[in-house]
Amino acid sequence: MTNTKLQNIKSTGFKIPDQYLDALDDEVISKLKTEVLQDKVNASGYKVPDDYFGTLEASVLDKIANDTPNSKVISLVNKRTLLYVSSIAAAVLLVFSLNSLKTKPSFKDLATNTVEDYILDEGINAYDIASLLSEEQLEGAISIEHDIDANHIEAYLLENEDLTGLIID
């Protein structure tokens, strides 16, 4: 249901007179240069009083010299208020610091990943760790037995097909 008459329109319907745009620039410029426009705008609209700039400096200095403060200045911060606020802040700080001293950190609170990252980042090797342990602790660490079954070893070797790398190592 389309209207075929609307689809077949060839012209826009707008027309301008012949050679209108050729003479448009000249007509606008000639109208701007006419005396009619100049007569309408002969003054700027602003007027300064006579001898304004000559007496301006003297009048400003007179106002500044005669301007004395008549009101009493009250300070917002005095010593008494400052003492109250600082004592309250010290009391709050003391309460929080005493609460934090009651709980002591333990090794149970540390995550294994945190300890491992610290050892790797600081470049601590096995000899450094061994120097911190006593002989009984070292013997206990060495005597730990692992129950590794031959089937587990065989399954691991079969899963990792890079056997040449293991043999070379």
mmCIF file of C-alpha atoms in Angstrom, residues 93-103:
data_model
loop_
_atom_site.group_PDB
_atom_site.id
_atom_site.type_symbol
_atom_site.label_atom_id
_atom_site.label_comp_id
_atom_site.label_asym_id
_atom_site.label_seq_id
_atom_site.Cartn_x
_atom_site.Cartn_y
_atom_site.Cartn_z
ATOM 1 C CA LEU A 93 43.820 6.210 70.446
ATOM 2 C CA LEU A 94 44.747 4.650 73.794
ATOM 3 C CA VAL A 95 41.652 2.418 73.795
ATOM 4 C CA PHE A 96 42.378 1.108 70.296
ATOM 5 C CA SER A 97 46.059 0.530 70.996
ATOM 6 C CA LEU A 98 45.312 -1.430 74.206
ATOM 7 C CA ASN A 99 42.836 -3.643 72.354
ATOM 8 C CA SER A 100 45.360 -4.446 69.651
ATOM 9 C CA LEU A 101 48.008 -5.461 72.227
ATOM 10 C CA LYS A 102 45.747 -8.139 73.757
ATOM 11 C CA THR A 103 45.864 -10.331 70.666
#
